[in-house]
XYZ file of C-alpha atoms in Angstrom:
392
model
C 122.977 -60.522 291.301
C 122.184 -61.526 287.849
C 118.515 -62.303 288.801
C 117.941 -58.999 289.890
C 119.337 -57.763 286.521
C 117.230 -59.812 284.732
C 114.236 -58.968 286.660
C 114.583 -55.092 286.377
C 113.411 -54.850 283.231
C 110.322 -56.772 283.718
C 109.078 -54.476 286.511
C 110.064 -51.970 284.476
C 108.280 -53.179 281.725
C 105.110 -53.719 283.476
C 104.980 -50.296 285.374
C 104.997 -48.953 282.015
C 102.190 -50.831 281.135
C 99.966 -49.257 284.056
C 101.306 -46.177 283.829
C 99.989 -46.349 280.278
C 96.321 -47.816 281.471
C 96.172 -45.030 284.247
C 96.565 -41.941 281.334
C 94.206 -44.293 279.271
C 91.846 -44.358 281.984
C 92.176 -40.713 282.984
C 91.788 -39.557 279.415
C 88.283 -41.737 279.086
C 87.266 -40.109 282.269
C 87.978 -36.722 281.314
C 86.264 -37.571 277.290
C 83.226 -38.991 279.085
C 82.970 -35.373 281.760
C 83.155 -33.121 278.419
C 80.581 -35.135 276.807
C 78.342 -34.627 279.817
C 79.223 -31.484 280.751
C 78.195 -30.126 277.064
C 74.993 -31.942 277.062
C 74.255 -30.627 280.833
C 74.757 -26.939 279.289
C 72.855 -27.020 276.117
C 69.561 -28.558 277.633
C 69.506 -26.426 281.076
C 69.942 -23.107 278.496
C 67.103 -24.893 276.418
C 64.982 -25.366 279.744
C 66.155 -21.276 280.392
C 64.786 -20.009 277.277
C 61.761 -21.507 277.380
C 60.868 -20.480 280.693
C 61.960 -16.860 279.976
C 59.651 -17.224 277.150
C 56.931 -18.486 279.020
C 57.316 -15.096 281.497
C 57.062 -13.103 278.801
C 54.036 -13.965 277.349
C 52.435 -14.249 280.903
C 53.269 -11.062 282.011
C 54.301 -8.697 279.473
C 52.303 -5.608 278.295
C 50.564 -5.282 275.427
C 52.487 -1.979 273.601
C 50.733 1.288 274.085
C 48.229 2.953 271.474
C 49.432 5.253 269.227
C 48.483 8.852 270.803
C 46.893 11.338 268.676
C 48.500 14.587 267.826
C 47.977 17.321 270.722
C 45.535 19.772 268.986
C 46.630 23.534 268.624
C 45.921 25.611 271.226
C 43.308 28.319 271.364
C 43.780 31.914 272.343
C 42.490 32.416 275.703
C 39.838 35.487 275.633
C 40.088 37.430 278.902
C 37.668 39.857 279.771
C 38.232 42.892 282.363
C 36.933 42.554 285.866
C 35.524 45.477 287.613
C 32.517 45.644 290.015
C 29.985 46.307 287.144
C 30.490 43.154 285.092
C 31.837 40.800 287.986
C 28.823 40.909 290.310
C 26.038 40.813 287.737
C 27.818 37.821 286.147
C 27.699 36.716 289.516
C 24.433 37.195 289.686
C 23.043 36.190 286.516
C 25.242 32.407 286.986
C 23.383 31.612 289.762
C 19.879 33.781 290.451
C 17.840 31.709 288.749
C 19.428 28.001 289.352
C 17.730 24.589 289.884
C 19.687 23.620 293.057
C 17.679 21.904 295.621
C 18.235 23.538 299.587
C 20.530 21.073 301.043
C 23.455 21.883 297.514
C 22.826 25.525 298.043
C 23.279 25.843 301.586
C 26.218 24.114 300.786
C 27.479 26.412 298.237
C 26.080 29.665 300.089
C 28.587 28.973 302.902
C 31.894 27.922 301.193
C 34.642 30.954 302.313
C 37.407 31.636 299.840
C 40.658 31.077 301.831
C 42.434 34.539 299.881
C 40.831 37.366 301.384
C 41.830 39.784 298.786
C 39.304 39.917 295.992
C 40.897 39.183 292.252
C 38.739 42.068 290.698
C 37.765 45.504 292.057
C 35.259 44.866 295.324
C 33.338 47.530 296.345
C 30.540 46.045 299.146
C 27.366 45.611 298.230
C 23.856 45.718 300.371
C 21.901 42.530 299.810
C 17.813 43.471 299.929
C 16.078 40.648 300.272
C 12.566 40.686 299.643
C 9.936 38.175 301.615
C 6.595 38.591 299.307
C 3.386 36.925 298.892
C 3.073 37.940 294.998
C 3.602 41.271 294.040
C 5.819 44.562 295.042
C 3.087 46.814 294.891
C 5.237 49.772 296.394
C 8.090 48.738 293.625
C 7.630 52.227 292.054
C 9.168 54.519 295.143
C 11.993 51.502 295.515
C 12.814 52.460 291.570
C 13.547 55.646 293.044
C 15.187 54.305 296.016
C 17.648 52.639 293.836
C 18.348 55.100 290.710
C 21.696 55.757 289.754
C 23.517 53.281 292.620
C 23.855 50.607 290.259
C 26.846 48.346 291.599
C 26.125 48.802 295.593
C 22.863 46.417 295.685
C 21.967 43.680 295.105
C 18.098 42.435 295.233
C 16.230 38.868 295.606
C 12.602 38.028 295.905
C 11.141 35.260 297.362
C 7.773 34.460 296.609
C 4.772 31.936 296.021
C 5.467 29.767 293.450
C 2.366 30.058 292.267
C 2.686 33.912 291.411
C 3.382 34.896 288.079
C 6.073 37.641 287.738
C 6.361 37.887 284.064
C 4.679 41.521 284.100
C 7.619 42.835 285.889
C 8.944 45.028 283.032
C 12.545 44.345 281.688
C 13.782 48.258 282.521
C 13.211 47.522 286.111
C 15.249 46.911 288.884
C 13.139 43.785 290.296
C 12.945 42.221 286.814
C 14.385 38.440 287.191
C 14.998 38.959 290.756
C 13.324 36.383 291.728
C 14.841 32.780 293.638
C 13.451 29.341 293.214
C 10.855 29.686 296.040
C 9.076 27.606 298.439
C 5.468 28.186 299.671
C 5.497 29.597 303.056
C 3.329 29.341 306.014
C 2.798 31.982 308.323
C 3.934 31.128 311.913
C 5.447 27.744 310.196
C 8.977 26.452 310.010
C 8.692 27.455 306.281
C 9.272 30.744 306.962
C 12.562 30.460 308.065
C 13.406 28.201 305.610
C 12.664 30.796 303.294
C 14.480 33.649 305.393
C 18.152 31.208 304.923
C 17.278 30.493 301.684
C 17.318 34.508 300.799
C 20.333 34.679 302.740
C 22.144 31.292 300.471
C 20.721 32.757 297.409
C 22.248 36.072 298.353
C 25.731 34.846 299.639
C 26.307 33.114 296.543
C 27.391 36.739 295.695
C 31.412 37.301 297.244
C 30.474 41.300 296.787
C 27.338 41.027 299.446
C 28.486 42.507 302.788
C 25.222 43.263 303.932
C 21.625 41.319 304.021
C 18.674 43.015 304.674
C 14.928 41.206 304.998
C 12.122 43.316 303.842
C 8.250 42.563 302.689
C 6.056 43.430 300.420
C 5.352 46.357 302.318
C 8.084 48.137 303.236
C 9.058 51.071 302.340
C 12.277 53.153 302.618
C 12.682 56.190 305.241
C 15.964 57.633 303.845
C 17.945 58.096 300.436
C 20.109 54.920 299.302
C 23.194 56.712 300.154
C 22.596 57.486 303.681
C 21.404 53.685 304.103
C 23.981 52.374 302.347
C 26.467 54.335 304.856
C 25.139 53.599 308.230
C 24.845 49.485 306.740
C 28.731 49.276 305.727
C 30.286 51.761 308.335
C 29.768 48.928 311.273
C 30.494 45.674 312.263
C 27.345 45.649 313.638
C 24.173 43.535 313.139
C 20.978 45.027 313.419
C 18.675 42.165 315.046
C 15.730 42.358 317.628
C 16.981 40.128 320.321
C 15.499 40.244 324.554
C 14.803 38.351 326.883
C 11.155 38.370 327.315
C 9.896 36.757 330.687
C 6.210 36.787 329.935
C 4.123 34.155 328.496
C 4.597 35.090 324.939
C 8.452 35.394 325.713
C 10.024 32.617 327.800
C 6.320 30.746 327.918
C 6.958 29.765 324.655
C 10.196 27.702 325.502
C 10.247 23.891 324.838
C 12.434 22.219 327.479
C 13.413 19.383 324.608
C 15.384 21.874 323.530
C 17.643 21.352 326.137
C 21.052 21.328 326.245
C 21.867 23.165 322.775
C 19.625 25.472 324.018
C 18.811 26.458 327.623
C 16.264 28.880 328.969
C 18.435 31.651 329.436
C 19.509 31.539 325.788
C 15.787 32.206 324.378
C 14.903 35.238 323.077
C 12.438 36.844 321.397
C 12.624 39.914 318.400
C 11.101 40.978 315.435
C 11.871 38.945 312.156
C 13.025 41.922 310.398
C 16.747 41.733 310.549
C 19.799 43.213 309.279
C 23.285 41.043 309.463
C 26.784 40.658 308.720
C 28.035 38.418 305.791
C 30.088 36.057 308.247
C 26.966 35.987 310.240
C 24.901 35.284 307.437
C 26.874 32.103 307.227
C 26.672 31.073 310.200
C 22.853 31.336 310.071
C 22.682 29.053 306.413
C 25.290 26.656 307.625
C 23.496 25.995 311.312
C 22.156 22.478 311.724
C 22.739 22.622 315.156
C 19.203 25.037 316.316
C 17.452 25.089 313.106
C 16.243 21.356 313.485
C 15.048 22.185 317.187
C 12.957 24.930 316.168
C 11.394 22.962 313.341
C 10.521 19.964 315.771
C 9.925 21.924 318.805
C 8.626 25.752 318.313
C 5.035 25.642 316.950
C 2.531 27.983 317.390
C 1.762 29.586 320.239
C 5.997 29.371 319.458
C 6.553 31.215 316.471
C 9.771 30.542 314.662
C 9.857 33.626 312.895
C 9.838 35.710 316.196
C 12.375 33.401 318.315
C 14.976 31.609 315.962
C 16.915 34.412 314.194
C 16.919 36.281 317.898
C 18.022 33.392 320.287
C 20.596 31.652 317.556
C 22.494 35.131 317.342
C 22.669 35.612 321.029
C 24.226 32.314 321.312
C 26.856 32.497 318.311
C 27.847 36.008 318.792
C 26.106 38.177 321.086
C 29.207 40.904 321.347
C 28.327 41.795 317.644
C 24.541 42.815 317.440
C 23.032 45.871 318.140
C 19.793 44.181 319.708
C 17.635 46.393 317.608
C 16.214 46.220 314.653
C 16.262 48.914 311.593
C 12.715 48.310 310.362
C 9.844 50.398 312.181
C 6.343 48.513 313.187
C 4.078 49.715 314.861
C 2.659 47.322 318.029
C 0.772 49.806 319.650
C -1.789 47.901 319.204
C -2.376 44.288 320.916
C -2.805 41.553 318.763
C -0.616 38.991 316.668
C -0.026 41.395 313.605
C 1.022 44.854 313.788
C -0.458 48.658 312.395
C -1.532 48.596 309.110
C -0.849 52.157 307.432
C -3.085 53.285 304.569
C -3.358 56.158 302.551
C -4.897 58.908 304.860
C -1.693 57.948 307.269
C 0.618 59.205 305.045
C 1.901 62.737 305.714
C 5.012 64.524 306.020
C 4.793 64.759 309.985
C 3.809 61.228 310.391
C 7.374 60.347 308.659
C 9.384 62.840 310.403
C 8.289 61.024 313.568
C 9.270 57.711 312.430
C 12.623 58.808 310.918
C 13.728 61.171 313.888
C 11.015 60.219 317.085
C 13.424 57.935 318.718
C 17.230 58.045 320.264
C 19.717 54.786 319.867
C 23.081 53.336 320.493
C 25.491 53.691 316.768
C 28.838 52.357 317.247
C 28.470 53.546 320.560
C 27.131 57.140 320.120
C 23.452 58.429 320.821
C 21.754 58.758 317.443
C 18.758 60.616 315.737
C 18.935 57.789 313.090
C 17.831 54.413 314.598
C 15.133 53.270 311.975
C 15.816 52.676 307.637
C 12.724 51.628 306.985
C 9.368 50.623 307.796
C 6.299 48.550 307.207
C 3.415 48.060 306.961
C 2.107 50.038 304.196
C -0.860 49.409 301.606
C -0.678 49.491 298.171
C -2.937 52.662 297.759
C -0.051 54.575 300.203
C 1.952 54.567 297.210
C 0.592 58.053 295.127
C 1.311 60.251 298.217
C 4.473 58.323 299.217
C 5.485 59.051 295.789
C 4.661 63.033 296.152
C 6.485 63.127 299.022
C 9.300 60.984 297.816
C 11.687 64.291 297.356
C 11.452 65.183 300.774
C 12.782 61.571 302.294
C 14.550 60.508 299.424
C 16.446 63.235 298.269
């Protein structure tokens, strides 16, 4: 018993003693994880910053410029739209333009999408004028066109080789002219002049109307009644049959086949009268134009056969299959009556005005021709006397 008294202590003691070595142990630990924790922090926030840094200067932005002050604004000038000063800005913007055929086309056939007009529209007839040079019978068209300023409209194609500059500045063909192109009879050209008439004209929103005339042409009627019977119908006034004979069907190239077949070919005068949406259609086909080019030449005249067979195809239902413009083929040959001087009389008129009967919106009329051709340039003194009695 004693022994185990005495040895008590000692165990006592010497559990002490480890106890003490344990905390030592556990405090030396706990120093040395601070120390490395602290140094662990400091260097990966070191390692953080610079690589934020390096970001930055990679892919930052370099600040924006310094804007300058917005200027004042400027008092907007309007000016008053009516039919007078709309259409012959119109006009004036793009009559006499440098646009090659391919950009005008283009132009000529863009549609607004708004139907209604922004400024007063009253419809205006489109006379289009297919010259050589000169308008030798201009003087009785003055007279034609007095006082009806804002229902016409006028363009002249001619050889670019004529000279127009003594067309006096009072008159109503002064600056009427369009770029031109030279023209071949019985050519392609031809109609390529014809459409570009038609672009130049339907750059105007106010044309309804488009009428082709020559040189020498001249009117049967006052402007009013013309201007009436043009915008009272939907109607087109286009020569357009089916002619079987050798100058008619004869003159059909089968490589025109499929756009067009056999029983779409027709034949007509060149003379025509059309709608605007028709007019269109005519400058923005590249469907038949290129087959007449390559395939109708002469004995195949284009002039005679395009305008004829590409409106019976695109819409038949709305031509008259007649045209407004008297010739006279009584006589066989390529070219029709010439009319001089000693022709012109007051009953040879009346017979062309009121000789013949025709279909108007569906009613028999007295009225079927507007105007005729082909009149020299010395008919123009006694077409001029007897100017009050057809143009009155």
């Amino acid at each position: 018993m004693g022994e185990e008294k005495r040895q008590s202590p000692s165990l006592m003691k010497v559990l002490n003693v480890c106890l003490k070595q344990s905390y030592a142990f556990h405090f030396l630990f706990f120093v040395i994880g601070m120390s490395l924790g602290v140094t662990a922090s400091i260097y990966f926030q070191s390692i953080s910053f610079n690589f934020q840094a390096t970001l930055l200067s990679r892919f930052s932005f370099p600040p924006p410029p310094t804007l300058p002050l917005p200027l004042p604004l400027q008092p907007i000038t309007t000016v008053p739209l009516n039919v007078q000063n709309s259409s012959k800005v119109t006009e004036e913007k793009f009559r006499m333009h440098k646009m090659e055929d391919e950009e005008l086309f283009w132009r000529a056939t863009l549609v607004p999408k708004i139907r209604e007009f922004p400024y007063e529209n009253v419809p205006k007839v489109a006379f289009m004028f297919l010259a050589k040079g000169p308008l030798p019978l201009s003087p009785l068209w003055e007279k034609f066109f007095e006082g009806q300023d804002g229902l016409y409209s006028i363009y002249i194609h001619s050889d670019p080789l004529y000279n127009d500059e003594s067309v006096p500045e009072n008159s109503v063909f002064h600056g009427r002219r369009i770029p031109s192109k030279t023209v071949e009879w019985g050519k392609p050209s031809m109609i390529d002049a014809e459409r570009r008439l038609l672009a130049n004209a339907l750059l105007d929103f106010t044309n309804q109307r488009f009428i082709l005339l020559s040189e020498t042409c001249i009117p049967l009627f006052n402007f009013t009644t013309v201007y009436t019977y043009l915008t009272t119908t939907n109607q087109s006034f286009v020569a357009s049959y089916d002619d079987p004979r050798k100058i008619g069907r004869g003159r059909y190239n089968q490589l025109m086949w499929p756009a067009i077949s056999i029983a779409d070919w027709r034949k007509g005068s060149q003379w025509f009268e059309i709608t605007r949406n028709l007019a269109i259609e005519i400058v923005s086909d590249w469907k038949y134009y290129p087959l007449f080019r390559d395939y109708c030449h002469p004995p195949c005249y284009t002039d005679e056969h395009y305008f004829p067979t590409v409106i019976n195809i695109l819409s038949p239902e709305m031509n008259s299959n007649r045209s407004i413009t008297w010739v006279d083929w009584s006589k066989s040959g390529p070219h029709p009556g010439k009319f001089n001087r000693q022709h012109v009389t007051v009953e040879f008129l009346e017979q062309i005005r009121f000789g013949t009967n025709c279909s108007y919106d569906g009613e028999v009329s007295k009225i079927c021709f507007l105007f005729a051709r082909k009149f020299l340039s010395n008919t123009l003194q006694p077409l001029l006397q007897l100017a009050p009695s057809f143009l009155a």
